[in-house]
PDB file of C-alpha atoms in Angstrom:
ATOM      1  CA  GLN T 134      -2.585  13.350-135.828  1.00 62.00           C
ATOM      2  CA  LYS T 135      -3.482  11.272-132.808  1.00 71.00           C
ATOM      3  CA  GLU T 136      -4.351  13.215-129.689  1.00 90.00           C
ATOM      4  CA  VAL T 137      -1.882  11.280-127.516  1.00 95.00           C
ATOM      5  CA  GLU T 138       1.060   9.554-129.133  1.00 95.00           C
ATOM      6  CA  GLN T 139       3.447   7.005-127.718  1.00 95.00           C
ATOM      7  CA  ASN T 140       6.082   4.779-129.229  1.00 90.00           C
ATOM      8  CA  SER T 141       4.554   1.303-129.171  1.00 87.00           C
ATOM      9  CA  GLY T 142       7.889  -0.343-128.426  1.00 87.00           C
ATOM     10  CA  PRO T 143       8.804  -2.800-127.246  1.00 94.00           C
ATOM     11  CA  LEU T 144      11.370  -1.007-125.145  1.00 96.00           C
ATOM     12  CA  SER T 145      13.842  -3.472-123.712  1.00 97.00           C
ATOM     13  CA  VAL T 146      16.151  -2.552-120.836  1.00 97.00           C
ATOM     14  CA  PRO T 147      18.364  -4.667-118.569  1.00 97.00           C
ATOM     15  CA  GLU T 148      17.503  -5.081-114.917  1.00 97.00           C
ATOM     16  CA  GLY T 149      18.766  -2.159-112.857  1.00 97.00           C
ATOM     17  CA  ALA T 150      18.822   0.281-115.777  1.00 97.00           C
ATOM     18  CA  ILE T 151      16.705   3.406-116.268  1.00 97.00           C
ATOM     19  CA  ALA T 152      13.692   3.003-118.539  1.00 97.00           C
ATOM     20  CA  SER T 153      12.548   6.179-120.300  1.00 97.00           C
ATOM     21  CA  LEU T 154       9.025   6.337-121.706  1.00 97.00           C
ATOM     22  CA  ASN T 155       7.825   9.271-123.778  1.00 97.00           C
ATOM     23  CA  CYS T 156       4.494  10.747-124.784  1.00 97.00           C
ATOM     24  CA  THR T 157       3.373  13.744-126.847  1.00 97.00           C
ATOM     25  CA  TYR T 158      -0.072  15.301-126.969  1.00 96.00           C
ATOM     26  CA  SER T 159      -1.814  17.583-129.397  1.00 94.00           C
ATOM     27  CA  ASP T 160      -4.156  19.738-127.269  1.00 91.00           C
ATOM     28  CA  ARG T 161      -2.286  22.726-125.845  1.00 91.00           C
ATOM     29  CA  GLY T 162      -5.098  23.220-123.355  1.00 89.00           C
ATOM     30  CA  SER T 163      -4.382  19.888-121.660  1.00 90.00           C
ATOM     31  CA  GLN T 164      -4.073  20.286-117.923  1.00 88.00           C
ATOM     32  CA  SER T 165      -3.609  16.889-116.288  1.00 91.00           C
ATOM     33  CA  PHE T 166      -1.294  14.108-117.294  1.00 94.00           C
ATOM     34  CA  PHE T 167      -1.254  10.539-116.099  1.00 95.00           C
ATOM     35  CA  TRP T 168       0.833   7.422-116.421  1.00 97.00           C
ATOM     36  CA  TYR T 169      -0.909   4.071-116.035  1.00 96.00           C
ATOM     37  CA  ARG T 170       0.659   0.644-115.961  1.00 97.00           C
ATOM     38  CA  GLN T 171      -1.204  -2.274-117.509  1.00 96.00           C
ATOM     39  CA  TYR T 172      -0.148  -5.879-117.164  1.00 96.00           C
ATOM     40  CA  SER T 173      -1.286  -8.283-119.849  1.00 92.00           C
ATOM     41  CA  GLY T 174      -4.931  -9.177-119.400  1.00 88.00           C
ATOM     42  CA  LYS T 175      -5.365  -6.750-116.500  1.00 92.00           C
ATOM     43  CA  SER T 176      -6.885  -3.298-116.173  1.00 93.00           C
ATOM     44  CA  PRO T 177      -4.819  -0.102-116.047  1.00 94.00           C
ATOM     45  CA  GLU T 178      -3.553   1.119-112.685  1.00 93.00           C
ATOM     46  CA  LEU T 179      -2.346   4.636-112.006  1.00 92.00           C
ATOM     47  CA  ILE T 180       1.356   5.127-111.347  1.00 94.00           C
ATOM     48  CA  MET T 181       1.655   8.898-111.325  1.00 93.00           C
ATOM     49  CA  PHE T 182      -0.069  12.108-112.298  1.00 93.00           C
ATOM     50  CA  ILE T 183       1.457  15.517-112.942  1.00 95.00           C
ATOM     51  CA  TYR T 184      -0.068  18.952-113.512  1.00 91.00           C
ATOM     52  CA  SER T 185       2.833  21.416-113.508  1.00 93.00           C
ATOM     53  CA  ASN T 186       5.890  21.787-115.666  1.00 95.00           C
ATOM     54  CA  GLY T 187       8.959  20.084-114.275  1.00 95.00           C
ATOM     55  CA  ASP T 188       9.632  16.827-112.504  1.00 96.00           C
ATOM     56  CA  LYS T 189       7.620  14.861-109.998  1.00 96.00           C
ATOM     57  CA  GLU T 190       9.230  11.959-108.185  1.00 97.00           C
ATOM     58  CA  ASP T 191       7.615   9.027-106.409  1.00 95.00           C
ATOM     59  CA  GLY T 192       9.938   6.248-105.382  1.00 96.00           C
ATOM     60  CA  ARG T 193      11.605   4.798-108.453  1.00 97.00           C
ATOM     61  CA  PHE T 194       9.315   6.747-110.762  1.00 98.00           C
ATOM     62  CA  THR T 195       9.780  10.286-112.080  1.00 98.00           C
ATOM     63  CA  ALA T 196       7.261  12.031-114.297  1.00 97.00           C
ATOM     64  CA  GLN T 197       8.461  14.978-116.376  1.00 97.00           C
ATOM     65  CA  LEU T 198       6.196  17.540-118.033  1.00 97.00           C
ATOM     66  CA  ASN T 199       7.042  20.183-120.614  1.00 96.00           C
ATOM     67  CA  LYS T 200       3.871  21.978-121.694  1.00 95.00           C
ATOM     68  CA  ALA T 201       5.668  24.207-124.194  1.00 95.00           C
ATOM     69  CA  SER T 202       6.840  21.126-126.073  1.00 95.00           C
ATOM     70  CA  GLN T 203       3.620  19.220-125.330  1.00 96.00           C
ATOM     71  CA  TYR T 204       5.673  16.387-123.989  1.00 96.00           C
ATOM     72  CA  VAL T 205       5.447  14.181-120.916  1.00 97.00           C
ATOM     73  CA  SER T 206       7.767  11.371-119.910  1.00 97.00           C
ATOM     74  CA  LEU T 207       8.135   8.677-117.282  1.00 98.00           C
ATOM     75  CA  LEU T 208      11.479   7.500-115.960  1.00 98.00           C
ATOM     76  CA  ILE T 209      11.755   4.228-114.086  1.00 98.00           C
ATOM     77  CA  ARG T 210      14.973   3.887-112.132  1.00 98.00           C
ATOM     78  CA  ASP T 211      16.478   0.557-111.097  1.00 98.00           C
ATOM     79  CA  SER T 212      14.105  -1.269-113.442  1.00 98.00           C
ATOM     80  CA  GLN T 213      12.900  -4.655-112.260  1.00 97.00           C
ATOM     81  CA  PRO T 214      11.474  -7.569-114.249  1.00 97.00           C
ATOM     82  CA  SER T 215       8.179  -6.909-112.457  1.00 97.00           C
ATOM     83  CA  ASP T 216       8.070  -3.521-114.212  1.00 97.00           C
ATOM     84  CA  SER T 217       7.548  -5.327-117.514  1.00 97.00           C
ATOM     85  CA  ALA T 218       4.155  -4.129-118.692  1.00 97.00           C
ATOM     86  CA  THR T 219       2.476  -1.689-121.048  1.00 97.00           C
ATOM     87  CA  TYR T 220       2.653   1.920-119.909  1.00 98.00           C
ATOM     88  CA  LEU T 221      -0.222   4.157-120.941  1.00 97.00           C
ATOM     89  CA  CYS T 222       0.041   7.912-121.130  1.00 97.00           C
ATOM     90  CA  ALA T 223      -3.270   9.698-120.539  1.00 94.00           C
ATOM     91  CA  VAL T 224      -4.188  13.365-120.902  1.00 93.00           C
ATOM     92  CA  ASN T 225      -7.118  15.371-119.565  1.00 89.00           C
ATOM     93  CA  THR T 226      -7.943  18.667-121.268  1.00 77.00           C
ATOM     94  CA  GLY T 227      -9.662  20.171-118.257  1.00 72.00           C
ATOM     95  CA  GLY T 228     -13.061  18.635-118.796  1.00 72.00           C
ATOM     96  CA  PHE T 229     -14.130  15.182-117.881  1.00 76.00           C
ATOM     97  CA  LYS T 230     -12.647  13.233-120.775  1.00 80.00           C
ATOM     98  CA  THR T 231      -9.264  11.585-120.429  1.00 86.00           C
ATOM     99  CA  ILE T 232      -7.614  10.465-123.655  1.00 90.00           C
ATOM    100  CA  PHE T 233      -5.215   7.529-123.618  1.00 93.00           C
ATOM    101  CA  GLY T 234      -2.282   6.764-125.852  1.00 95.00           C
ATOM    102  CA  ALA T 235      -1.852   3.310-127.316  1.00 95.00           C
ATOM    103  CA  GLY T 236       0.834   2.471-124.779  1.00 96.00           C
ATOM    104  CA  THR T 237       4.493   1.488-124.790  1.00 96.00           C
ATOM    105  CA  ARG T 238       5.445  -2.102-124.023  1.00 96.00           C
ATOM    106  CA  LEU T 239       8.397  -2.344-121.644  1.00 97.00           C
ATOM    107  CA  PHE T 240      10.487  -5.475-121.134  1.00 97.00           C
ATOM    108  CA  VAL T 241      13.003  -5.572-118.300  1.00 97.00           C
ATOM    109  CA  LYS T 242      15.501  -8.375-118.830  1.00 96.00           C
ATOM    110  CA  ALA T 243      16.787 -10.183-115.748  1.00 93.00           C
TER     111      ALA T 243
ATOM    112  CA  ASP A  71     -15.695  -1.495-100.700  1.00 51.00           C
ATOM    113  CA  THR A  72     -12.775  -3.047-102.509  1.00 71.00           C
ATOM    114  CA  GLY A  73     -12.911  -1.063-105.708  1.00 92.00           C
ATOM    115  CA  VAL A  74     -14.710  -0.946-109.020  1.00 95.00           C
ATOM    116  CA  SER A  75     -16.507  -4.179-109.798  1.00 96.00           C
ATOM    117  CA  GLN A  76     -17.511  -5.341-113.261  1.00 97.00           C
ATOM    118  CA  ASN A  77     -19.663  -8.286-114.246  1.00 97.00           C
ATOM    119  CA  PRO A  78     -19.394 -10.565-116.019  1.00 97.00           C
ATOM    120  CA  ARG A  79     -15.646 -10.882-116.420  1.00 96.00           C
ATOM    121  CA  HIS A  80     -16.015 -12.753-119.681  1.00 97.00           C
ATOM    122  CA  LYS A  81     -18.853 -12.990-122.179  1.00 98.00           C
ATOM    123  CA  ILE A  82     -19.024 -15.025-125.352  1.00 98.00           C
ATOM    124  CA  THR A  83     -22.020 -14.339-127.538  1.00 98.00           C
ATOM    125  CA  LYS A  84     -23.208 -15.105-131.012  1.00 98.00           C
ATOM    126  CA  ARG A  85     -23.347 -12.347-133.565  1.00 97.00           C
ATOM    127  CA  GLY A  86     -26.699 -10.603-133.497  1.00 97.00           C
ATOM    128  CA  GLN A  87     -27.380 -11.241-129.810  1.00 98.00           C
ATOM    129  CA  ASN A  88     -27.751  -8.520-127.201  1.00 98.00           C
ATOM    130  CA  VAL A  89     -25.423  -8.292-124.218  1.00 98.00           C
ATOM    131  CA  THR A  90     -25.445  -6.217-121.043  1.00 98.00           C
ATOM    132  CA  PHE A  91     -22.550  -5.465-118.740  1.00 98.00           C
ATOM    133  CA  ARG A  92     -22.675  -4.082-115.236  1.00 98.00           C
ATOM    134  CA  CYS A  93     -20.324  -1.775-113.379  1.00 98.00           C
ATOM    135  CA  ASP A  94     -20.422  -1.025-109.654  1.00 97.00           C
ATOM    136  CA  PRO A  95     -18.168   1.963-108.954  1.00 95.00           C
ATOM    137  CA  ILE A  96     -16.495   2.872-105.693  1.00 93.00           C
ATOM    138  CA  SER A  97     -19.383   4.023-103.533  1.00 89.00           C
ATOM    139  CA  GLU A  98     -18.507   7.693-103.049  1.00 87.00           C
ATOM    140  CA  HIS A  99     -17.455   8.252-106.656  1.00 90.00           C
ATOM    141  CA  ASN A 100     -19.908  10.411-108.572  1.00 91.00           C
ATOM    142  CA  ARG A 101     -18.130  10.143-111.927  1.00 92.00           C
ATOM    143  CA  LEU A 102     -18.259   6.968-113.984  1.00 94.00           C
ATOM    144  CA  TYR A 103     -16.672   6.205-117.335  1.00 94.00           C
ATOM    145  CA  TRP A 104     -16.925   3.410-119.871  1.00 96.00           C
ATOM    146  CA  TYR A 105     -13.974   2.667-122.104  1.00 95.00           C
ATOM    147  CA  ARG A 106     -13.340   0.034-124.773  1.00 96.00           C
ATOM    148  CA  GLN A 107      -9.911  -1.456-125.332  1.00 96.00           C
ATOM    149  CA  THR A 108      -8.765  -3.668-128.175  1.00 95.00           C
ATOM    150  CA  LEU A 109      -5.485  -5.552-128.390  1.00 91.00           C
ATOM    151  CA  GLY A 110      -2.503  -3.255-128.735  1.00 89.00           C
ATOM    152  CA  GLN A 111      -4.494  -0.082-128.181  1.00 92.00           C
ATOM    153  CA  GLY A 112      -5.133   2.145-125.242  1.00 94.00           C
ATOM    154  CA  PRO A 113      -8.600   2.517-123.725  1.00 94.00           C
ATOM    155  CA  GLU A 114     -10.997   4.466-125.970  1.00 93.00           C
ATOM    156  CA  PHE A 115     -13.524   6.710-124.281  1.00 91.00           C
ATOM    157  CA  LEU A 116     -17.137   5.613-124.794  1.00 93.00           C
ATOM    158  CA  THR A 117     -19.295   7.550-122.365  1.00 94.00           C
ATOM    159  CA  TYR A 118     -19.313   9.469-119.088  1.00 92.00           C
ATOM    160  CA  PHE A 119     -21.785   9.880-116.253  1.00 94.00           C
ATOM    161  CA  GLN A 120     -21.823  12.420-113.490  1.00 92.00           C
ATOM    162  CA  ASN A 121     -24.188  10.978-110.960  1.00 92.00           C
ATOM    163  CA  GLU A 122     -27.135   9.718-113.019  1.00 92.00           C
ATOM    164  CA  ALA A 123     -26.641  12.137-115.913  1.00 92.00           C
ATOM    165  CA  GLN A 124     -24.943  10.911-119.087  1.00 92.00           C
ATOM    166  CA  LEU A 125     -22.981  14.007-120.062  1.00 90.00           C
ATOM    167  CA  GLU A 126     -21.010  12.768-123.016  1.00 86.00           C
ATOM    168  CA  LYS A 127     -21.171   9.952-125.511  1.00 87.00           C
ATOM    169  CA  SER A 128     -18.400   9.231-127.967  1.00 88.00           C
ATOM    170  CA  ARG A 129     -19.016   9.206-131.683  1.00 84.00           C
ATOM    171  CA  LEU A 130     -17.517   5.713-131.500  1.00 76.00           C
ATOM    172  CA  LEU A 131     -20.760   4.603-129.912  1.00 80.00           C
ATOM    173  CA  SER A 132     -23.268   3.588-132.531  1.00 83.00           C
ATOM    174  CA  ASP A 133     -26.998   3.460-131.935  1.00 90.00           C
ATOM    175  CA  ARG A 134     -26.567  -0.171-130.914  1.00 95.00           C
ATOM    176  CA  PHE A 135     -24.847   0.919-127.718  1.00 95.00           C
ATOM    177  CA  SER A 136     -26.674   2.358-124.747  1.00 95.00           C
ATOM    178  CA  ALA A 137     -25.579   3.049-121.198  1.00 96.00           C
ATOM    179  CA  GLU A 138     -27.504   3.916-118.084  1.00 96.00           C
ATOM    180  CA  ARG A 139     -26.818   4.869-114.514  1.00 96.00           C
ATOM    181  CA  PRO A 140     -30.332   5.052-113.148  1.00 91.00           C
ATOM    182  CA  LYS A 141     -29.706   5.978-109.522  1.00 87.00           C
ATOM    183  CA  GLY A 142     -26.243   7.421-109.841  1.00 86.00           C
ATOM    184  CA  SER A 143     -24.708   4.262-108.463  1.00 91.00           C
ATOM    185  CA  PHE A 144     -24.169   1.199-110.684  1.00 96.00           C
ATOM    186  CA  SER A 145     -24.156   1.493-114.462  1.00 97.00           C
ATOM    187  CA  THR A 146     -25.039  -0.828-117.313  1.00 98.00           C
ATOM    188  CA  LEU A 147     -23.746  -0.902-120.854  1.00 97.00           C
ATOM    189  CA  GLU A 148     -25.891  -2.698-123.407  1.00 97.00           C
ATOM    190  CA  ILE A 149     -24.883  -3.675-126.907  1.00 97.00           C
ATOM    191  CA  GLN A 150     -27.685  -4.691-129.239  1.00 97.00           C
ATOM    192  CA  ARG A 151     -27.266  -6.886-132.321  1.00 97.00           C
ATOM    193  CA  THR A 152     -23.612  -7.555-131.552  1.00 97.00           C
ATOM    194  CA  GLU A 153     -21.072  -7.643-134.367  1.00 96.00           C
ATOM    195  CA  GLN A 154     -17.650  -9.278-134.466  1.00 96.00           C
ATOM    196  CA  GLY A 155     -16.088  -5.825-134.372  1.00 95.00           C
ATOM    197  CA  ASP A 156     -17.572  -5.328-130.925  1.00 96.00           C
ATOM    198  CA  SER A 157     -15.162  -7.919-129.522  1.00 97.00           C
ATOM    199  CA  ALA A 158     -13.011  -6.046-127.004  1.00 96.00           C
ATOM    200  CA  MET A 159     -12.394  -5.442-123.330  1.00 97.00           C
ATOM    201  CA  TYR A 160     -14.981  -3.088-121.870  1.00 97.00           C
ATOM    202  CA  LEU A 161     -13.583  -1.127-118.947  1.00 97.00           C
ATOM    203  CA  CYS A 162     -15.410   0.880-116.342  1.00 97.00           C
ATOM    204  CA  ALA A 163     -13.670   3.522-114.234  1.00 94.00           C
ATOM    205  CA  SER A 164     -14.842   5.806-111.461  1.00 93.00           C
ATOM    206  CA  THR A 165     -13.502   8.893-109.753  1.00 89.00           C
ATOM    207  CA  THR A 166     -14.524  11.963-107.796  1.00 85.00           C
ATOM    208  CA  SER A 167     -12.509  14.474-109.803  1.00 73.00           C
ATOM    209  CA  ASN A 168     -10.264  14.975-112.802  1.00 62.00           C
ATOM    210  CA  THR A 169      -7.448  13.183-111.035  1.00 69.00           C
ATOM    211  CA  GLU A 170      -7.069   9.496-110.490  1.00 77.00           C
ATOM    212  CA  ALA A 171      -9.586   7.192-112.123  1.00 84.00           C
ATOM    213  CA  PHE A 172      -9.898   3.689-110.708  1.00 91.00           C
ATOM    214  CA  PHE A 173     -10.555   0.961-113.227  1.00 94.00           C
ATOM    215  CA  GLY A 174     -12.502  -2.233-112.796  1.00 96.00           C
ATOM    216  CA  GLN A 175     -11.127  -5.531-114.059  1.00 95.00           C
ATOM    217  CA  GLY A 176     -13.107  -5.228-117.248  1.00 96.00           C
ATOM    218  CA  THR A 177     -15.502  -7.418-119.179  1.00 97.00           C
ATOM    219  CA  ARG A 178     -13.976  -9.251-122.099  1.00 97.00           C
ATOM    220  CA  LEU A 179     -16.513  -9.664-124.889  1.00 98.00           C
ATOM    221  CA  THR A 180     -16.033 -12.172-127.670  1.00 98.00           C
ATOM    222  CA  VAL A 181     -18.546 -12.175-130.507  1.00 98.00           C
ATOM    223  CA  VAL A 182     -18.506 -15.374-132.557  1.00 97.00           C
TER     224      VAL A 182
END
């Protein structure tokens, strides 16, 4: 079992729709959770981080965390073609090492 | 300081040659990471420095790989006797905590 699992996609949504990206993790001791966006050929950039169960909103982005289910998600509202990228889920277990999932490719169709 | 800087951006080398990459982190960041990313995969952790101390090294790193951060500022990653399987993007990231890590633009290595 991989430590951080994501559906590789591609996930295709029309412009203006809500994109829902999901991630599960194996270490119950995980404490910090991150979503990074990575455009093709570029390095990852942080979109959001979340530590506590529940929802965290930042603009068009909402991160959701459920530690009991070992599940974290990212919702993108009013999706734009510029949101088309690979979204990486990353998990920190409380030490210094952050483990990344393989990423989900998102395509937003104009 | 505009962020994490990595050099070179691209490197093509022949199999068996040695290569060295450099990472200059954000100046006040005491934590520095090296990751490797291949096509279709997320970044894989290679090694971690806190200041000048290398505190963890992944089992992915064979004896051909070595990293240093001699003065707790810039870091180098050296690969000896490169193999085609070493072809990847090598990413450096820095941070001050367990929160946001800032990535450099990466060094893309191609071993021919």
